[in-house]
Each structure stands twice: as C-alpha cells, then as structure tokens.
Short mmCIF file of C-alpha atoms and ligand atoms in Angstrom, two decimals:
data_model
loop_
_atom_site.label_atom_id
_atom_site.label_comp_id
_atom_site.label_asym_id
_atom_site.label_seq_id
_atom_site.Cartn_x
_atom_site.Cartn_y
_atom_site.Cartn_z
CA GLU A 1 0.32 -0.12 0.35
CA GLU A 2 1.75 3.19 -0.90
CA TRP A 3 -1.04 5.78 -0.27
CA GLN A 4 0.16 6.53 3.46
CA GLU A 5 -2.61 7.60 6.17
CA ARG A 6 -1.59 10.36 8.23
CA GLY A 7 -3.29 11.44 11.35
CA ALA A 8 -6.25 14.12 11.10
CA ALA A 9 -7.22 13.68 14.26
CA VAL A 10 -10.14 15.70 14.43
CA GLY A 11 -11.11 15.86 18.42
CA VAL A 12 -11.91 13.76 20.63
CA LYS A 13 -13.84 11.37 22.46
CA LYS A 14 -14.29 10.52 26.58
CA GLU A 15 -14.22 6.93 27.03
CA ILE A 16 -14.88 5.22 30.42
CA GLY A 17 -14.01 1.55 31.44
CA ALA A 18 -14.91 -1.15 33.04
CA ASP A 19 -13.18 -0.05 35.76
CA GLY A 20 -14.37 3.61 35.13
CA THR A 21 -10.45 4.81 34.18
CA VAL A 22 -11.04 7.28 31.50
CA ALA A 23 -9.41 7.63 28.11
CA TYR A 24 -9.36 10.41 26.09
CA LYS A 25 -9.54 8.93 21.80
CA PRO A 26 -9.01 11.08 18.83
CA VAL A 27 -11.99 10.15 16.11
CA LYS A 28 -11.80 10.68 13.14
CA LYS A 29 -13.84 11.12 10.65
CA GLY A 30 -14.64 8.72 8.11
CA VAL A 31 -17.75 8.22 4.86
CA ARG A 32 -20.48 8.09 6.85
CA ASP A 33 -20.05 11.33 8.31
CA PHE A 34 -20.56 12.61 5.16
CA ASN A 35 -24.50 13.09 3.72
CA PHE A 36 -22.88 13.25 -0.20
CA GLY A 37 -24.64 14.76 -2.83
CA GLN A 38 -25.10 16.10 -6.17
CA THR A 39 -21.56 15.92 -8.49
CA LEU A 40 -19.34 19.45 -8.94
CA GLY A 41 -17.19 17.75 -11.53
CA GLU A 42 -15.06 15.03 -12.65
CA GLY A 43 -11.48 14.88 -12.85
CA SER A 44 -9.33 12.30 -15.07
CA TYR A 45 -9.41 10.38 -11.68
CA SER A 46 -11.18 11.96 -9.18
CA THR A 47 -15.08 12.93 -9.00
CA VAL A 48 -15.92 15.52 -6.79
CA LEU A 49 -19.38 15.70 -5.08
CA ALA A 50 -21.08 17.99 -2.69
CA ALA A 51 -21.60 17.20 0.83
CA THR A 52 -22.69 17.79 4.29
CA ASP A 53 -21.51 16.84 7.27
CA ARG A 54 -23.84 15.33 9.09
CA ALA A 55 -22.89 16.99 12.78
CA SER A 56 -22.61 19.98 11.84
CA GLY A 57 -24.11 20.32 8.93
CA ARG A 58 -21.47 21.96 7.19
CA GLN A 59 -21.21 22.02 3.25
CA TYR A 60 -17.89 21.01 1.92
CA ALA A 61 -16.82 19.45 -1.34
CA ILE A 62 -15.37 16.16 -2.14
CA LYS A 63 -12.53 14.56 -3.25
CA VAL A 64 -12.84 11.22 -4.37
CA LEU A 65 -9.94 9.70 -5.40
CA ASP A 66 -10.03 5.87 -7.43
CA LYS A 67 -7.26 3.69 -5.95
CA ARG A 68 -6.67 1.28 -7.78
CA HIS A 69 -6.84 3.68 -11.26
CA ILE A 70 -4.50 6.37 -9.19
CA ILE A 71 -1.63 3.19 -8.75
CA LYS A 72 -2.44 1.64 -12.86
CA GLU A 73 -2.02 5.34 -13.96
CA LYS A 74 1.81 6.08 -11.05
CA LYS A 75 -0.44 9.07 -9.80
CA VAL A 76 0.70 8.48 -6.80
CA LYS A 77 3.65 10.77 -6.09
CA TYR A 78 0.38 13.73 -7.20
CA VAL A 79 -1.96 12.79 -5.01
CA ASN A 80 0.71 12.73 -2.10
CA ILE A 81 2.43 16.07 -3.29
CA GLU A 82 -1.40 16.95 -3.38
CA LYS A 83 -2.27 16.60 0.00
CA ASP A 84 1.84 17.59 1.59
CA THR A 85 0.61 21.01 -0.28
CA LEU A 86 -3.33 21.41 0.83
CA ASN A 87 -1.65 20.68 4.12
CA ARG A 88 1.01 23.79 4.14
CA LEU A 89 -1.92 25.95 3.07
CA THR A 90 -4.25 25.61 5.72
CA ASP A 91 -4.32 29.07 6.51
CA HIS A 92 -5.40 31.98 3.86
CA PRO A 93 -8.73 32.43 2.95
CA GLY A 94 -7.48 32.17 -1.10
CA VAL A 95 -6.60 28.81 -0.86
CA VAL A 96 -8.85 25.63 -0.81
CA ARG A 97 -8.48 24.17 2.60
CA LEU A 98 -7.46 20.72 3.37
CA TYR A 99 -10.48 19.63 6.30
CA TYR A 100 -9.73 15.92 6.19
CA THR A 101 -8.81 12.57 4.25
CA PHE A 102 -9.22 9.42 4.97
CA GLN A 103 -10.11 6.39 2.84
CA ASP A 104 -12.03 2.80 2.28
CA GLU A 105 -10.49 0.22 0.27
CA ARG A 106 -11.92 1.35 -2.55
CA SER A 107 -10.96 4.89 -2.84
CA LEU A 108 -9.26 8.01 -1.00
CA TYR A 109 -11.34 11.45 0.06
CA PHE A 110 -10.26 14.50 0.15
CA VAL A 111 -13.05 17.46 2.79
CA LEU A 112 -12.24 20.87 1.07
CA ASP A 113 -14.12 24.10 0.75
CA LEU A 114 -17.32 23.77 -1.26
CA CYS A 115 -17.02 26.35 -4.40
CA PRO A 116 -20.20 27.08 -5.22
CA GLY A 117 -18.98 30.04 -8.07
CA GLY A 118 -17.46 26.99 -9.85
CA GLU A 119 -14.06 28.23 -12.10
CA LEU A 120 -12.96 31.73 -12.78
CA LEU A 121 -12.49 30.18 -16.38
CA GLY A 122 -16.80 28.76 -16.34
CA VAL A 123 -18.06 33.12 -15.39
CA LEU A 124 -15.31 34.72 -17.85
CA LYS A 125 -16.77 32.80 -20.42
CA ARG A 126 -19.72 33.84 -19.12
CA MET A 127 -19.14 37.36 -19.63
CA SER A 128 -16.62 37.37 -22.31
CA THR A 129 -14.42 39.80 -20.82
CA PHE A 130 -13.75 41.42 -17.18
CA ASP A 131 -14.40 45.23 -16.47
CA GLU A 132 -10.49 46.93 -14.98
CA GLU A 133 -12.43 46.97 -12.23
CA CYS A 134 -13.81 42.90 -11.61
CA THR A 135 -9.89 42.15 -13.08
CA ARG A 136 -8.26 44.49 -10.63
CA PHE A 137 -9.94 42.50 -7.83
CA TYR A 138 -9.90 39.01 -9.22
CA GLY A 139 -5.96 39.91 -10.35
CA ALA A 140 -5.30 41.18 -6.22
CA GLN A 141 -7.30 38.72 -4.64
CA ILE A 142 -4.51 36.10 -6.62
CA LEU A 143 -1.95 38.51 -6.66
CA ASP A 144 -1.59 38.30 -2.87
CA THR A 145 -2.95 34.25 -2.67
CA ILE A 146 0.49 34.03 -4.67
CA GLU A 147 2.39 35.74 -1.86
CA TYR A 148 1.25 33.46 0.55
CA MET A 149 1.99 30.21 -1.31
CA HIS A 150 5.84 31.35 -2.01
CA SER A 151 5.60 31.94 1.87
CA ARG A 152 4.73 29.09 2.85
CA GLY A 153 7.38 27.46 0.24
CA VAL A 154 4.40 26.33 -2.27
CA ILE A 155 4.98 27.34 -6.05
CA HIS A 156 1.97 26.50 -7.99
CA ARG A 157 3.18 25.78 -11.40
CA ASP A 158 -0.09 25.59 -13.10
CA LEU A 159 -2.63 28.96 -12.30
CA LYS A 160 -4.95 29.11 -14.84
CA PRO A 161 -8.47 30.28 -15.24
CA GLU A 162 -9.85 26.55 -14.60
CA ASN A 163 -7.72 26.67 -11.09
CA LEU A 164 -8.90 28.92 -9.37
CA LEU A 165 -12.97 28.70 -7.88
CA LEU A 166 -15.32 31.02 -6.82
CA ASP A 167 -16.99 30.68 -2.92
CA GLU A 168 -20.30 31.26 -2.01
CA ASN A 169 -18.29 34.89 -1.48
CA MET A 170 -17.31 35.06 -5.72
CA HIS A 171 -14.05 35.00 -3.89
CA ILE A 172 -10.72 34.04 -5.17
CA LYS A 173 -10.22 30.47 -4.38
CA VAL A 174 -6.68 28.47 -5.65
CA THR A 175 -6.60 24.82 -6.00
CA ASP A 176 -5.58 21.91 -8.30
CA PHE A 177 -1.48 21.52 -6.04
CA GLY A 178 -1.10 18.21 -8.06
CA THR A 179 0.99 19.69 -10.07
CA ALA A 180 3.31 22.23 -7.08
CA LYS A 181 6.84 22.56 -5.83
CA LEU A 182 7.10 22.38 -2.13
CA LEU A 183 10.80 23.78 -1.66
CA PRO A 184 12.39 22.00 1.18
CA GLU A 185 11.56 23.61 4.83
CA ARG A 186 14.84 24.11 7.05
CA ARG A 187 15.35 26.06 10.14
CA ASN A 188 16.57 29.77 10.28
CA ALA A 189 19.22 30.78 12.36
CA GLU A 190 16.42 31.47 15.35
CA GLY A 191 15.06 28.33 14.98
CA ARG A 192 12.55 28.80 12.70
CA VAL A 193 10.85 26.86 10.45
CA ASP A 194 11.28 28.61 6.68
CA PHE A 195 11.21 27.41 3.40
CA GLU A 196 14.86 27.19 1.26
CA PRO A 197 14.72 29.72 -1.66
CA ASP A 198 14.03 28.17 -4.85
CA SER A 199 17.53 28.89 -6.64
CA THR A 200 18.92 27.01 -4.18
CA SER A 201 16.63 24.21 -5.14
CA THR A 202 18.09 21.18 -6.37
CA GLU A 203 15.14 20.44 -8.84
CA ASN A 204 16.17 17.34 -11.20
CA ARG A 205 16.39 19.67 -14.50
CA ALA A 206 15.32 16.23 -16.23
CA ASN A 207 11.13 17.01 -15.17
CA SER A 208 9.21 16.07 -18.02
CA PHE A 209 6.81 19.07 -18.31
CA VAL A 210 3.88 19.89 -15.97
CA GLY A 211 1.51 22.91 -16.42
CA THR A 212 -0.87 24.22 -19.24
CA ALA A 213 0.68 25.26 -22.90
CA GLU A 214 -0.89 28.60 -22.60
CA TYR A 215 -0.02 29.63 -19.48
CA VAL A 216 3.81 27.86 -18.94
CA SER A 217 6.32 29.70 -18.61
CA PRO A 218 9.55 30.37 -21.56
CA GLU A 219 12.38 29.34 -18.31
CA LEU A 220 10.38 25.94 -18.27
CA LEU A 221 10.30 25.82 -21.75
CA THR A 222 13.89 26.47 -22.34
CA ASP A 223 15.51 25.05 -19.42
CA LYS A 224 12.79 23.04 -18.17
CA ASN A 225 12.83 24.73 -14.46
CA ALA A 226 10.10 26.35 -12.67
CA CYS A 227 10.64 28.90 -10.15
CA LYS A 228 8.97 32.51 -8.16
CA ALA A 229 8.67 33.34 -11.65
CA SER A 230 7.33 31.40 -13.18
CA ASP A 231 4.42 31.52 -11.13
CA MET A 232 4.46 34.99 -12.00
CA TRP A 233 3.83 34.31 -14.99
CA ALA A 234 1.20 32.34 -15.66
CA PHE A 235 0.27 35.57 -12.94
CA GLY A 236 0.77 37.92 -16.56
CA CYS A 237 -1.33 35.95 -18.62
CA ILE A 238 -4.44 35.99 -16.26
CA ILE A 239 -5.23 40.48 -16.12
CA TYR A 240 -4.14 39.51 -19.81
CA GLN A 241 -7.32 36.81 -20.50
CA LEU A 242 -9.58 38.32 -18.49
CA LEU A 243 -9.55 41.52 -20.02
CA ALA A 244 -8.97 40.03 -23.10
CA GLY A 245 -11.42 37.36 -22.65
CA ARG A 246 -8.08 35.11 -24.35
CA PRO A 247 -4.94 33.32 -23.77
CA PRO A 248 -2.78 35.89 -24.66
CA PHE A 249 -0.10 33.00 -26.30
CA LYS A 250 -2.17 29.95 -28.07
CA ALA A 251 -2.29 28.59 -31.31
CA VAL A 252 -3.63 25.56 -32.70
CA ASN A 253 -1.33 23.21 -30.70
CA ASP A 254 1.44 23.24 -27.62
CA TYR A 255 4.41 23.08 -29.83
CA GLN A 256 3.41 26.10 -32.09
CA THR A 257 2.19 27.79 -28.50
CA PHE A 258 5.61 27.31 -27.76
CA GLN A 259 7.55 28.91 -30.11
CA LYS A 260 4.99 31.78 -29.64
CA ILE A 261 5.92 31.74 -25.91
CA VAL A 262 10.93 31.58 -26.01
CA ALA A 263 9.72 34.38 -28.43
CA LEU A 264 7.06 36.76 -26.59
CA ASP A 265 4.96 36.26 -29.60
CA TYR A 266 1.78 38.29 -28.46
CA GLU A 267 -0.33 41.23 -29.04
CA PHE A 268 -3.42 43.32 -27.44
CA PRO A 269 -6.66 43.65 -28.30
CA ARG A 270 -7.54 47.02 -29.28
CA GLY A 271 -8.79 48.92 -26.08
CA PHE A 272 -7.03 47.36 -23.73
CA PRO A 273 -5.95 50.03 -20.75
CA ASP A 274 -3.15 51.03 -20.67
CA VAL A 275 -2.38 50.99 -16.99
CA ALA A 276 -3.25 47.19 -17.81
CA ARG A 277 -1.18 46.50 -20.56
CA ASP A 278 2.03 48.25 -18.57
CA LEU A 279 1.73 45.30 -16.09
CA VAL A 280 1.39 42.38 -18.46
CA GLU A 281 4.35 43.63 -20.25
CA ARG A 282 6.84 43.86 -16.94
CA LEU A 283 4.77 40.33 -15.87
CA LEU A 284 5.08 38.81 -19.45
CA VAL A 285 9.15 39.58 -19.15
CA LEU A 286 11.08 35.97 -20.77
CA ASP A 287 14.30 36.65 -18.25
CA PRO A 288 12.73 35.85 -15.05
CA GLN A 289 15.55 37.52 -13.00
CA ARG A 290 14.20 41.00 -14.10
CA ARG A 291 10.45 39.93 -14.77
CA LEU A 292 7.94 41.56 -12.30
CA SER A 293 8.11 41.06 -8.04
CA ILE A 294 5.20 40.04 -5.74
CA GLU A 295 5.91 42.98 -4.04
CA HIS A 296 6.30 45.39 -7.54
CA ALA A 297 3.11 43.67 -8.63
CA LYS A 298 1.40 44.83 -5.38
CA ASN A 299 2.80 48.63 -5.49
CA HIS A 300 1.56 48.96 -10.06
CA PRO A 301 -0.40 51.80 -10.35
CA PHE A 302 -3.10 49.06 -12.12
CA PHE A 303 -3.62 47.89 -8.07
CA THR A 304 -3.83 51.63 -7.02
CA GLY A 305 -6.76 51.70 -3.89
CA ILE A 306 -5.95 47.79 -3.24
CA ARG A 307 -6.19 46.93 0.61
CA TRP A 308 -3.49 44.23 0.66
CA GLY A 309 -4.59 41.59 3.67
CA ARG A 310 -6.59 41.16 4.86
CA ASP A 311 -8.95 43.32 4.04
CA LEU A 312 -9.36 42.05 1.34
CA TRP A 313 -10.94 39.21 1.12
CA LYS A 314 -13.71 40.90 3.52
CA GLN A 315 -14.63 42.83 0.31
CA ILE A 316 -17.60 42.84 -1.32
CA ALA A 317 -16.49 40.72 -4.77
CA PRO A 318 -17.67 43.62 -7.89
CA ARG A 319 -20.94 42.80 -10.02
CA LEU A 320 -18.89 41.25 -12.29
CA LYS A 321 -18.59 43.32 -15.83
P1 ATP B 401 -7.74 16.15 -13.78
O1 ATP B 401 -7.55 16.10 -12.39
O2 ATP B 401 -8.34 16.01 -14.84
O3 ATP B 401 -6.42 17.70 -13.92
P2 ATP B 401 -9.58 18.27 -11.98
O4 ATP B 401 -7.88 19.10 -11.30
O5 ATP B 401 -10.63 19.76 -12.68
O6 ATP B 401 -9.30 17.25 -13.16
P3 ATP B 401 -11.16 17.47 -10.31
O7 ATP B 401 -10.00 18.26 -9.43
O8 ATP B 401 -11.06 15.91 -9.77
O9 ATP B 401 -9.81 17.09 -11.10
O10 ATP B 401 -11.88 18.59 -10.26
C1 ATP B 401 -12.92 18.06 -10.77
C2 ATP B 401 -14.16 19.21 -11.02
O11 ATP B 401 -14.16 19.48 -9.62
C3 ATP B 401 -13.57 20.62 -11.55
O12 ATP B 401 -13.97 21.16 -12.48
C4 ATP B 401 -14.27 21.81 -10.33
O13 ATP B 401 -14.27 22.46 -11.34
C5 ATP B 401 -14.91 20.86 -9.31
N1 ATP B 401 -14.10 20.94 -8.19
C6 ATP B 401 -12.90 20.43 -7.48
N2 ATP B 401 -13.26 21.28 -6.51
C7 ATP B 401 -14.44 21.41 -6.21
C8 ATP B 401 -14.73 22.31 -5.21
N3 ATP B 401 -13.76 23.01 -3.41
N4 ATP B 401 -16.13 22.75 -4.83
C9 ATP B 401 -15.88 23.20 -6.46
N5 ATP B 401 -16.49 22.50 -7.06
C10 ATP B 401 -14.83 22.36 -7.51
#
C-alpha cells in the first residue's frame, strides 16, 4: 500500500472503561460522517461531490479518488504532492482548504472547502471579458494568494482560470496542487522553520513538462526549470485573459503555442487599458529574474486603491461587468 494515511484527528471522545478509567481517544471523520450530494465535477482520476457533515451541518466538497486507477496510472506521487501541499496551506482564504482525509477499500477522500461559484474560467466565458474593476479585484486576490503560497514554500506551477475556483462570496480559491513544487523546509538562524529559496533548490532538471501549454513560462520550456517567477508569468497571462477574453499565447497546437511563448509573440487587443498593458508587459518578461516581483506587482499603478492583506478578503466582490 503506497498511500499512507497520516493523522487527521478532528476531536476527542471521552471513553470510560469498565474499571472507571477515563481515556480520551481521537475521533476520525470517515465516509459515514457525511451525506453526499450532487456531483460538482470530474477529473481524470477523481470525482468531486457536494457533501454535508452530518454532525455540524457544514457543507464541503469531497474529492473522491479511485485507488486502483491512481496506482495503475502511476499518479500516487501527484496525489501525495496534492495532499502534502494542501496541508501546508491551511491558513489563507485564497486557497481551497483541506479539512480531513480518509479512505476506504476503494477510494481516497479529500474533504475540501466547497466553491459553489465554480471555476473563474466558466464565469469569464459567460461574461466574455471582465472590466478593469473586476480584473483589479480578482487579480489582487490571486496575487495575494500567490504571495501566501510562496511564503509557505509552494510554487503552484499550473495557475490558470480553471484552477481558480469561486466560493459563496465569489472570492477566489486556488486549487489543483497536484503539480505544485514544495521547497524544502529548513530551520533559519533563529531556529524558526522557513523554506529554501527556489534558486538553490536541486530540482531535477530533466523534469517532465508540468502545467498547461498556454500558461507555461519560457524558462520551463528552455531550461526545464520552474521557479517562483514562473507563477508570476502565469499571473500575467491571467490578467491579460481576464481583460482580453483569451490567453495571450494560443495556437492550433501545444508546439506552436510554445514557439510563441519563447518568442514573446503576442499582441494586445484594441481597447486594452494602458495601465493594465504596462503591468502585463512587466510580467510577461522572458528572463524570470527581470520579471516583476510580487512586491512590485502589488505596488503597480494598476492596483491603486487595493487594500492588501486580510481587508481584501472582507470586501464584497464587484458585480461582474
Ligand atoms: P484533472 O485531474 O484531470 O486535472 P481536475 O483537476 O479538474 O482534473 P478535480 O480536482 O477532481 O479534477 O476537479 C473536478 C471538477 O470538480 C473540476 O471541474 C472542478 O471545477 C470541480 N471542483 C473541484 N474542487 C471543487 C471544490 N472545492 N468546490 C467545487 N467544485 C470543485
């Protein structure tokens, strides 16, 4: 059994033995603790269902993964990366939170935040484009979440509008961490846990392609190496897509899309706002070292008026326009 179940104790149960001794045992959630509802979506080796915790009445999304299929398709590694990453990212409103994991003979279960608004891609398709105000709001929530992920030593590597879900407040929740890169934890001089900077990480350079063609960074194509700045490239592609209605680099097939990316071959549609154009041009920079950093992106004039930090998540989402 390659899958290892790690503790997900969610409470304690008082047990009084026959001799009067009191013991407190962890109570673990299981399949029987939930009522399963409608199917929210299907992945290539998973199904996501709406579910209600019988005890609390709280609603969740439960991702059900078929063990046999995962093992047959050699996806055990990715499922473990997803679980380990989610367990590192549990205290930010912009990441889908993992509450419990459990398993039965057939399946693995991930109990996650429910995102009733679906994918940002779906919303964008219905609207065809976003206006500047919506792009600023969603862009800011995405950027704030990238900052959090990077601070926890996680590079997402597959940011795109399909992996950005919307919760009940129409706020962003980043999902799909199966291809994330976890930077090794280490202890700093004060003995506190932090994460190795990605430049020194000994990533296997023969790493096979991860991500999605349209959002993949040039450094991944040329050096087979992704870094924190690679997420900022994808962020630039997303800002462009929200305003233009299509990603900047798109061709008839992946190969031709890659050719366009490494040649920085893209154009802005007529009417694309100047200030947003300036931001995108500073993000879609071939050299990752010269690409806009998170800090500089937050201070870019496009985000004027945004209150960063927790305030951003207390705001009412702008009406889609
Ligand atoms: P693949 O594994 O092929 O890359 P995927 O990552 O989309 O696909 P899942 O993570 O299983 O696979 O998601 C399947 C579908 O369920 C997606 O379309 C997604 O929109 C939806 N979904 C996933 N998580 C949630 C959630 N927390 N709340 C609501 N819907 C969700």
